XYZ file of C-alpha atoms in Angstrom:
616
model
C 0.000 0.000 0.000
C 1.507 3.364 -1.042
C 1.466 6.542 1.089
C -1.678 8.021 -0.519
C -3.621 4.778 -0.074
C -2.439 4.531 3.520
C -3.659 8.071 4.282
C -7.033 7.362 2.650
C -7.455 4.114 4.622
C -6.642 5.940 7.871
C -9.173 8.691 7.109
C -11.869 6.150 6.238
C -11.262 4.401 9.566
C -11.557 7.719 11.423
C -14.766 8.634 9.571
C -16.460 5.469 10.866
C -15.792 6.545 14.468
C -17.130 10.091 14.194
C -19.881 10.902 16.735
C -23.156 12.524 15.703
C -22.591 15.413 18.142
C -21.829 19.152 17.848
C -18.207 20.143 17.637
C -15.328 21.631 15.697
C -13.201 19.726 13.185
C -9.628 20.545 12.173
C -8.321 19.404 8.790
C -4.545 18.850 8.595
C -2.028 18.411 5.783
C 0.799 15.877 5.646
C 3.030 18.060 7.864
C 0.377 18.245 10.596
C -0.450 21.897 9.877
C -4.100 22.884 10.334
C -5.412 23.989 6.927
C -9.137 24.286 7.689
C -11.337 24.712 10.766
C -15.089 24.135 10.648
C -18.035 23.727 13.016
C -20.822 21.170 12.819
C -24.146 20.381 14.416
C -23.290 16.728 13.692
C -19.611 15.983 13.214
C -20.412 12.624 11.625
C -22.511 13.960 8.749
C -20.512 17.155 8.197
C -16.987 15.706 8.088
C -18.081 12.679 6.056
C -19.620 15.003 3.439
C -16.154 16.228 2.402
C -15.211 12.734 1.266
C -18.569 11.692 -0.230
C -19.874 14.598 -2.351
C -19.227 14.787 -6.086
C -20.592 18.305 -6.701
C -17.980 20.154 -4.654
C -16.533 23.564 -5.439
C -12.986 23.828 -6.742
C -11.846 25.192 -3.362
C -13.334 22.213 -1.489
C -11.785 19.748 -3.942
C -8.378 21.350 -3.375
C -8.893 21.207 0.402
C -9.757 17.493 0.292
C -6.709 16.881 -1.894
C -4.439 18.266 0.850
C -6.149 16.569 3.822
C -3.885 13.908 5.310
C -5.500 13.763 8.748
C -8.190 15.440 10.810
C -9.008 15.994 14.443
C -12.130 17.151 16.222
C -13.278 18.688 19.509
C -16.700 17.821 20.925
C -18.878 20.590 22.380
C -22.163 20.479 24.266
C -23.997 22.810 21.879
C -23.750 24.247 18.397
C -23.242 27.726 19.905
C -20.169 26.470 21.789
C -18.851 25.072 18.496
C -19.502 28.471 16.882
C -17.381 30.238 19.520
C -14.593 27.667 19.431
C -14.420 27.785 15.633
C -13.876 31.568 15.690
C -11.101 31.281 18.275
C -9.316 28.478 16.403
C -9.481 30.359 13.086
C -7.984 33.393 14.793
C -5.240 31.278 16.368
C -4.219 29.152 13.387
C -5.218 31.334 10.383
C -5.850 28.218 8.189
C -5.277 28.913 4.508
C -8.624 27.396 3.362
C -10.747 29.458 5.790
C -12.101 32.927 5.136
C -9.708 35.086 7.128
C -9.770 38.623 8.447
C -6.616 40.066 6.871
C -3.965 40.814 9.555
C -6.631 40.060 12.148
C -4.170 39.906 15.027
C -2.866 43.415 14.447
C -6.085 45.396 14.934
C -5.604 47.852 17.806
C -7.919 48.814 20.668
C -8.175 51.688 23.116
C -7.629 50.448 26.656
C -8.856 52.158 29.827
C -7.226 50.720 32.966
C -10.171 51.312 35.295
C -8.881 48.926 37.970
C -6.101 51.218 39.291
C -6.101 54.410 41.389
C -5.339 56.713 38.456
C -6.225 54.929 35.194
C -4.472 55.371 31.866
C -6.007 55.534 28.381
C -3.829 54.217 25.570
C -3.599 52.108 22.407
C -3.000 48.382 22.706
C -3.063 45.303 20.497
C -3.556 42.810 23.336
C -6.970 42.218 24.898
C -6.818 40.549 28.302
C -9.336 39.646 30.978
C -7.676 42.058 33.420
C -10.495 44.304 34.625
C -9.746 47.066 32.119
C -12.221 48.319 29.506
C -11.442 47.930 25.817
C -12.904 49.843 22.877
C -12.449 48.565 19.338
C -11.066 46.879 17.362
C -10.083 49.695 14.986
C -8.822 49.065 11.459
C -7.634 52.680 11.142
C -4.730 53.374 13.508
C -4.834 57.080 12.653
C -8.387 57.215 13.996
C -7.128 55.898 17.340
C -4.413 58.534 17.605
C -6.869 61.306 16.732
C -9.275 60.011 19.374
C -6.522 59.834 21.986
C -5.429 63.384 21.136
C -8.990 64.621 21.685
C -9.180 62.787 25.018
C -5.884 64.316 26.150
C -6.998 67.816 25.189
C -10.395 67.522 26.872
C -9.704 65.497 29.999
C -5.981 66.179 30.635
C -5.358 62.662 31.881
C -1.904 61.347 32.674
C 0.122 59.771 29.882
C 2.981 58.422 32.040
C 3.334 54.694 32.725
C 4.097 55.028 36.431
C 2.182 53.029 39.020
C 0.547 55.862 40.974
C -1.033 55.400 44.415
C -3.559 57.852 45.831
C -2.025 57.630 49.304
C 1.585 57.968 48.127
C 2.027 61.221 46.140
C 5.347 62.085 44.542
C 7.403 65.210 45.260
C 7.507 66.711 41.779
C 5.246 66.564 38.710
C 6.406 66.088 35.128
C 6.478 68.731 32.397
C 2.932 67.914 31.241
C 1.531 69.294 34.513
C 3.441 72.563 34.111
C 2.190 73.101 30.536
C -1.407 72.294 31.552
C -1.519 68.943 29.730
C -2.065 66.836 32.862
C -4.058 67.313 36.069
C -1.157 66.102 38.238
C -2.503 62.987 39.969
C 1.099 62.037 40.790
C 1.374 64.939 43.283
C -2.187 64.789 44.607
C -3.534 67.741 42.603
C -6.629 65.710 41.717
C -8.309 63.179 44.005
C -8.830 59.534 43.119
C -12.617 60.034 43.146
C -12.482 63.080 40.833
C -10.098 61.314 38.488
C -12.397 58.294 38.230
C -15.277 60.637 37.422
C -13.264 61.815 34.434
C -12.510 58.225 33.448
C -16.239 57.415 33.501
C -16.747 60.365 31.172
C -13.996 59.087 28.882
C -15.800 55.735 28.667
C -19.039 57.508 27.766
C -17.110 59.490 25.161
C -15.584 56.348 23.643
C -18.992 54.639 23.664
C -20.441 57.504 21.615
C -22.752 58.604 24.432
C -22.233 62.314 23.759
C -25.672 63.396 24.985
C -25.367 61.531 28.284
C -21.834 62.845 28.670
C -22.869 66.441 27.987
C -25.684 66.239 30.547
C -23.361 64.742 33.164
C -20.628 67.347 32.570
C -23.172 70.193 32.833
C -24.323 68.802 36.181
C -20.722 68.496 37.428
C -19.950 72.021 36.275
C -22.947 73.359 38.199
C -21.928 71.445 41.330
C -18.352 72.710 41.105
C -19.535 76.299 40.655
C -21.923 75.983 43.613
C -18.993 74.797 45.740
C -16.949 77.784 44.438
C -14.439 75.396 42.920
C -14.082 77.632 39.890
C -10.971 75.945 38.511
C -12.804 72.604 38.327
C -15.898 74.268 36.868
C -13.733 75.868 34.160
C -12.366 72.456 33.193
C -15.913 71.152 32.733
C -16.833 74.286 30.732
C -13.913 73.715 28.351
C -14.897 70.074 27.980
C -18.481 71.074 27.072
C -17.226 73.383 24.340
C -15.072 70.574 22.928
C -18.045 68.177 22.956
C -20.184 70.676 21.046
C -17.552 70.978 18.313
C -17.219 67.190 18.150
C -20.993 66.695 17.897
C -21.142 69.165 14.999
C -18.618 67.008 13.088
C -20.575 63.790 13.633
C -23.190 62.904 11.033
C -26.730 62.402 12.381
C -27.969 59.077 10.960
C -31.227 58.568 12.859
C -33.330 60.227 15.553
C -33.575 56.966 17.494
C -31.642 56.720 20.741
C -30.110 53.324 19.912
C -26.732 51.849 19.006
C -26.381 50.351 15.542
C -23.638 48.607 13.604
C -24.130 48.821 9.850
C -22.176 46.152 7.929
C -22.046 45.984 4.130
C -20.155 43.291 2.223
C -18.710 43.819 -1.249
C -16.899 40.966 -3.046
C -13.848 41.937 -5.080
C -12.879 40.515 -8.482
C -10.161 38.392 -6.880
C -10.000 36.260 -3.738
C -10.780 39.170 -1.423
C -13.842 40.949 -0.101
C -14.390 44.048 2.021
C -16.824 44.611 4.876
C -17.474 48.261 5.704
C -18.678 48.845 9.244
C -20.458 52.043 10.302
C -20.622 52.612 14.059
C -23.776 54.530 14.983
C -24.206 55.454 18.637
C -27.246 57.335 19.922
C -28.213 58.049 16.328
C -24.844 59.598 15.409
C -22.170 58.159 13.159
C -19.128 58.176 15.435
C -16.763 56.142 13.279
C -16.294 53.708 10.448
C -13.862 50.885 9.805
C -13.281 48.529 6.938
C -11.972 44.975 7.004
C -10.420 42.983 4.181
C -11.218 39.265 4.078
C -9.176 36.726 2.135
C -10.147 33.355 0.660
C -13.655 34.476 -0.379
C -13.825 34.035 -4.162
C -15.705 30.706 -4.167
C -17.823 31.339 -1.094
C -21.417 32.546 -1.041
C -21.884 36.096 0.301
C -23.869 34.643 3.203
C -20.910 32.444 4.217
C -18.418 35.303 3.873
C -20.516 37.746 5.920
C -21.215 35.128 8.606
C -17.510 34.347 8.869
C -16.655 38.044 9.264
C -19.296 38.670 11.935
C -18.256 35.545 13.821
C -14.577 36.568 13.909
C -15.262 40.282 14.513
C -17.715 40.015 17.395
C -15.631 37.431 19.250
C -13.015 40.173 19.666
C -15.085 43.380 19.523
C -15.333 45.424 22.696
C -18.963 46.472 22.232
C -22.198 44.956 20.898
C -24.919 47.192 19.339
C -28.671 47.087 19.887
C -29.249 46.552 16.152
C -27.126 44.976 13.450
C -27.968 46.098 9.900
C -26.737 43.813 7.100
C -26.878 43.828 3.300
C -26.545 40.028 3.147
C -28.961 37.518 4.699
C -27.318 34.935 6.944
C -27.895 31.196 7.010
C -26.507 31.146 10.566
C -28.576 34.077 11.854
C -29.923 32.166 14.848
C -26.442 31.151 16.023
C -25.140 34.715 15.709
C -28.208 36.164 17.474
C -27.788 33.772 20.412
C -24.093 34.590 20.721
C -24.567 38.377 20.533
C -27.402 38.240 23.070
C -25.193 36.264 25.453
C -22.301 38.754 25.164
C -24.515 41.850 25.442
C -26.882 40.476 28.055
C -29.986 41.244 26.023
C -31.453 40.541 22.584
C -29.774 42.085 19.539
C -31.900 42.692 16.426
C -30.473 41.511 13.102
C -32.116 43.464 10.280
C -31.920 43.349 6.469
C -33.371 46.778 5.498
C -35.177 47.096 2.174
C -36.418 50.705 2.349
C -35.934 53.947 4.280
C -33.011 55.454 6.200
C -31.580 52.103 7.217
C -31.368 51.039 3.569
C -29.597 54.340 2.801
C -27.057 53.687 5.567
C -26.295 50.278 4.068
C -25.924 51.822 0.616
C -23.432 54.337 2.016
C -21.489 51.534 3.695
C -21.427 49.458 0.476
C -20.188 52.446 -1.524
C -17.323 52.924 0.932
C -16.535 49.189 0.862
C -16.172 49.332 -2.945
C -13.836 52.310 -2.692
C -11.725 50.653 -0.010
C -11.395 47.500 -2.117
C -10.058 49.628 -4.985
C -7.644 51.336 -2.590
C -6.387 47.969 -1.317
C -5.975 46.725 -4.901
C -3.789 49.728 -5.748
C -1.682 49.104 -2.638
C -1.360 45.414 -3.472
C -0.340 46.108 -7.061
C 2.302 48.566 -5.922
C 3.593 46.139 -3.289
C 3.597 43.320 -5.864
C 5.660 45.384 -8.274
C 8.063 46.458 -5.548
C 8.628 42.968 -4.116
C 8.805 41.280 -7.529
C 11.371 43.831 -8.632
C 13.414 43.200 -5.475
C 13.325 39.420 -6.022
C 14.430 39.719 -9.659
C 17.203 42.167 -8.753
C 18.373 39.794 -6.007
C 18.599 37.020 -8.581
C 20.802 39.207 -10.749
C 23.093 40.185 -7.863
C 23.542 36.586 -6.697
C 23.594 35.188 -10.258
C 20.638 32.892 -9.487
C 18.469 31.718 -12.352
C 15.548 31.539 -11.942
C 15.194 34.414 -9.466
C 14.669 33.382 -5.803
C 10.887 33.511 -5.624
C 10.957 30.898 -2.840
C 13.304 31.846 0.029
C 13.705 29.897 3.276
C 15.362 31.678 6.220
C 16.811 30.069 9.382
C 17.763 31.322 12.839
C 18.806 29.741 16.169
C 17.645 30.987 19.584
C 18.799 30.014 23.073
C 19.956 31.541 26.345
C 23.220 29.991 27.541
C 22.305 26.815 25.699
C 18.933 26.217 27.375
C 15.740 25.562 25.409
C 17.631 25.750 22.094
C 15.277 26.115 19.146
C 15.446 26.970 15.472
C 13.016 28.676 13.151
C 12.434 28.455 9.430
C 10.402 31.127 7.681
C 9.311 31.079 4.054
C 8.938 34.033 1.700
C 7.242 33.486 -1.647
C 7.469 36.225 -4.254
C 8.875 38.542 -1.610
C 6.076 38.016 0.943
C 5.800 35.888 4.083
C 4.049 32.545 3.564
C 3.200 31.889 7.200
C 1.458 28.579 6.628
C 4.845 27.220 5.503
C 6.767 28.353 8.596
C 8.360 25.622 10.706
C 10.014 25.546 14.131
C 12.374 22.963 15.569
C 13.552 21.882 19.011
C 17.277 21.187 18.904
C 17.719 17.517 19.808
C 21.400 16.566 19.340
C 23.335 19.591 20.648
C 24.273 20.281 24.265
C 25.067 23.845 25.347
C 25.185 27.101 23.363
C 26.555 25.828 20.031
C 24.842 27.763 17.251
C 26.959 26.194 14.495
C 26.072 22.604 15.430
C 22.446 23.611 15.996
C 22.334 25.117 12.511
C 23.771 21.912 11.051
C 21.102 19.849 12.762
C 18.136 21.867 11.613
C 19.350 22.285 8.018
C 19.933 18.537 7.794
C 16.503 17.742 9.226
C 14.769 20.128 6.811
C 16.441 19.202 3.542
C 16.959 15.499 4.191
C 13.175 15.314 4.584
C 12.481 17.279 1.400
C 14.830 14.989 -0.530
C 13.340 11.876 1.060
C 9.802 12.973 0.134
C 10.886 14.226 -3.305
C 9.515 17.709 -2.612
C 10.558 20.970 -4.243
C 13.651 22.680 -2.822
C 13.709 26.462 -2.288
C 15.346 28.868 -4.730
C 17.491 30.378 -1.958
C 18.413 29.627 1.666
C 19.211 32.547 3.967
C 21.088 31.965 7.227
C 20.923 34.559 10.010
C 24.620 35.111 10.684
C 28.031 35.473 9.124
C 30.612 33.058 7.731
C 30.516 30.617 10.679
C 26.796 29.912 10.533
C 26.849 29.897 6.713
C 29.699 27.382 6.503
C 27.996 25.111 9.041
C 24.846 25.008 6.922
C 26.799 24.616 3.663
C 28.617 21.554 5.039
C 25.273 19.805 5.401
C 24.189 20.721 1.870
C 27.396 19.106 0.568
C 26.748 15.953 2.608
C 23.250 15.779 1.157
C 24.591 16.265 -2.364
C 22.787 19.578 -2.963
C 25.731 21.980 -2.659
C 24.509 23.741 -5.823
C 21.436 24.965 -3.910
C 21.948 28.757 -3.495
C 22.671 29.709 0.131
C 23.801 32.974 1.752
C 24.424 34.363 5.223
C 23.347 37.865 6.296
C 25.461 39.323 9.129
C 23.550 41.872 11.157
C 26.344 44.237 12.225
C 27.339 45.524 8.789
C 24.478 43.891 6.834
C 27.043 41.990 4.752
C 25.971 39.132 2.454
C 28.266 36.078 2.592
C 28.405 33.243 0.048
C 30.155 29.869 0.296
C 33.721 29.697 -1.026
C 33.945 33.477 -1.482
C 36.108 35.510 0.867
C 34.684 38.962 0.172
C 31.092 39.690 1.207
C 28.584 41.584 -0.906
C 27.559 44.956 0.500
C 24.454 46.756 -0.731
C 23.205 50.290 -0.016
C 20.731 50.198 2.866
C 17.998 51.947 0.893
C 17.840 49.238 -1.795
C 14.623 47.130 -1.751
C 16.814 44.070 -2.453
C 18.681 44.361 0.854
C 15.467 45.300 2.649
C 13.881 42.065 1.395
C 16.753 39.993 2.839
C 16.496 41.941 6.106
C 12.779 41.167 6.312
C 13.453 37.450 5.878
C 16.275 37.505 8.433
C 14.328 39.579 10.983
C 11.221 37.421 10.590
C 13.274 34.266 11.181
C 14.741 35.892 14.298
C 11.330 36.978 15.580
C 9.831 33.545 15.007
C 12.746 31.781 16.740
C 12.729 34.115 19.757
C 8.955 33.826 20.230
C 9.192 30.017 20.205
C 12.133 30.052 22.606
C 10.262 32.320 25.026
C 7.227 30.072 24.850
C 9.259 26.955 25.714
C 11.208 28.731 28.443
C 8.018 30.115 29.965
C 6.437 26.657 29.878
C 9.509 25.096 31.530
C 9.635 27.741 34.255
C 5.894 27.424 34.799
C 6.115 23.653 35.246
C 9.205 24.024 37.446
C 7.570 26.627 39.670
C 4.314 24.683 40.090
C 6.144 21.400 40.720
C 7.980 23.006 43.633
C 4.764 23.780 45.509
C 4.124 21.195 48.239
C 1.101 19.072 47.377
C 1.028 20.003 43.669
C 2.043 17.135 41.409
C 1.783 16.765 37.629
C -1.981 16.086 37.713
C -2.859 19.143 39.790
C -0.360 21.251 37.829
C -2.096 20.342 34.573
C -5.516 21.027 36.107
C -4.358 24.487 37.210
C -2.916 25.341 33.802
C -5.996 24.041 32.020
C -8.280 26.075 34.266
C -6.359 29.389 34.292
C -4.306 29.183 31.093
C -1.010 30.589 32.429
C 1.155 30.928 35.524
C 0.437 34.672 35.643
C -3.314 33.998 35.881
C -2.734 31.389 38.616
C -0.689 33.914 40.568
C -3.443 36.550 40.248
C -6.133 34.110 41.465
C -7.635 34.371 44.927
C -7.938 31.358 47.217
C -11.643 30.860 46.471
C -10.842 30.831 42.726
C -8.077 28.248 43.215
C -10.524 26.023 45.112
C -12.741 25.853 42.010
C -10.099 23.782 40.197
C -10.670 20.014 40.181
C -8.542 18.306 42.814
C -7.577 21.515 44.684
C -8.745 21.542 48.312
C -8.919 24.617 50.517
C -5.670 23.644 52.213
C -3.849 23.155 48.894
C -5.285 26.418 47.545
C -3.815 28.250 50.542
C -0.379 26.620 49.911
C -0.441 27.630 46.248
C -1.536 31.175 47.067
C 1.151 31.714 49.717
C 3.963 30.027 47.787
C 3.459 31.968 44.560
C 3.372 35.302 46.332
C 6.506 34.477 48.274
C 8.625 33.026 45.451
C 7.325 34.541 42.217
C 9.791 37.426 42.147
C 12.656 34.994 41.561
C 11.143 34.114 38.219
C-alpha cells in the first residue's frame, strides 16, 4: 500500500468513528499543519460530506486533496462550536478558511479602570484584566486622533508610572506645568475626581455624547456651587469641545439606539471588504473597513457570517441593532451569541427601504472604494517585491530568481531551550502557513553552528526523502561561521549547488560559500530590505518560540515546587487558568474551584506563589 492509499485508509477508519454530536473539526495536511477549521451540528454527517460529495466547489476539492488527517473537539452545543471555531481560526489562520486580513494586528483603546489613576492608551492585546477595551479599529490614525482629543479635553496622565492615591510624589512632570495633565502624581486631583473623568472618557468612547454632555453640565454646576471655579472651568472647556465634536458627527437617525451597519462587497479576486459604520445614539461616530481573504468561491452569506463571527468574538462592544446587506444562514447562532455577550437581545435586520437602507448603501459604496484602494496598494507592493526578487537574482547570479526563500535562525539563552526557526517568503512576501520551528535535539550547550547543522539537515533530508521541491534560496541569520555550518550539510546531502547565503547583522554583509569577500548593498535598496525582512522574521519567530518553551519550563518548574502540587494538579491548574500569571493573580476561592484543589492546597499555592514569584 503506497502513502496516498495509507492516508485514505486511515481517514476512512476515522470517519467510521465520528460521533453525531456538535463540535469543531480541524483538517490537517501531511506536515500536521491545520489547513481548515469548521463547526458542525453533527460531526459525523458534516466531516463525512467532504469525502462523499461529487458536486464540490474547486476550493473544497483542493482542500480534500491536501487533507492527510483530521481531528475534532466535541462541544455540548452548536453555539459552543460556533465560539470555538472563531477562536481556532484566529489562532491558526488556516489557509482554506475565510480570514480577516492581519486580524491579530487590529488595535484597541484600553482604559485601565482597575487602578487608582487609570491610563487611556492604544493596545493590540486584549486581556481579561479588569480594564475596559474599545475597538477593534482598522484605522490606527483614527485611534491617535481620538486619543489626542481625550488628552486635550480630559488632561489625563500619559505616564506609565504606578501611581497610588495615598503615596504622592514630590515633583510633577512637564505635562503638569504646561497644563496637559491634572497632576494625579502629586495629589492635585483626588482619586474620586479622576475616576469621574474616566467614567466620562468611557461615555465618550462609547459615543454617548448626549449623556456625557448632561453629566458634565451637572458636574460644572456642582463645582460652581462649591466655588471650585478651577474645576468648573475644566468642565466648561470640555463642554465646548463636545459641542464641536458633535457638529462634526453625522446624524444618521433620531432613534436613541446603538447600531452597527455592515455591508459586504466581493472583489474581483480572492478578497472581499466589509465596511462597518458605528452609529451610537443616532450619530455616526466612526467607520472601519476589514479585508477578508479566501472568499472568491464562497457565497456572500458564508463570507458575511464568517466576518461577523470573527469580529464580534473580539469586539469590545455589541450594538442594539445589526444592519446587514446580506442575509445569513446562521442568523440564529449569531443572534444567540450576541445576546449572550450583550446580556440582552440584539436585532439583526436586512433593510429594504428607508433610512436604514440608505445607511447600508453608504457603507457598500465605501466598501467598494476601499477595495479599490487595497488593490492599488497590493499592485504597488507586488511590483516592488517582484522587482526586489528579480534584482536579487541578478546580484547573486541565481536563475531563476529566488521567488521561494527559506530563512533560518537559532535561539537560546546559555544553551537552554535551544530552538530553530524556518520562515518562508514566496514572491517577496511571508508565507506563514509554511513556517516551521524545531527543538534542537542533538546539541548540548550554546553551540549555534552545530544547531544550525542539525536543523538544516533535518529540513532538507526530509524534502529529498519525500521528493519535494527545494527552495530557490536559503538565507542563514549570521556570518561566515553559521553559513559554513549550513553549507557543510548541503554538501553531505549532495545539494551543494542549492543557493545559500548568510546575512550578518552588524554591517548587513551578504556572505556566500567559497567566497572571501562579502557583498555589501546600499541600505535603501529594496533588495537588501527584502533579505532583512526574511532575516528579521526568522529571528522573531525563533525568539517567540524560545520564550514560549522557556516560559512553559519555568511554569512547570515553579508549580512542581509547591508542596502538594504534582503533575496532575499542575495540569488542572494550567488548564483552568491558562497561564502561571493567571494562577498567581487568582484568589484562594478561585483556586478552590479547580478540580482536585482543596482549601488547604489552595492556601499553599496562594502563599507560595506570592513568596517566590519574584525569583522568576
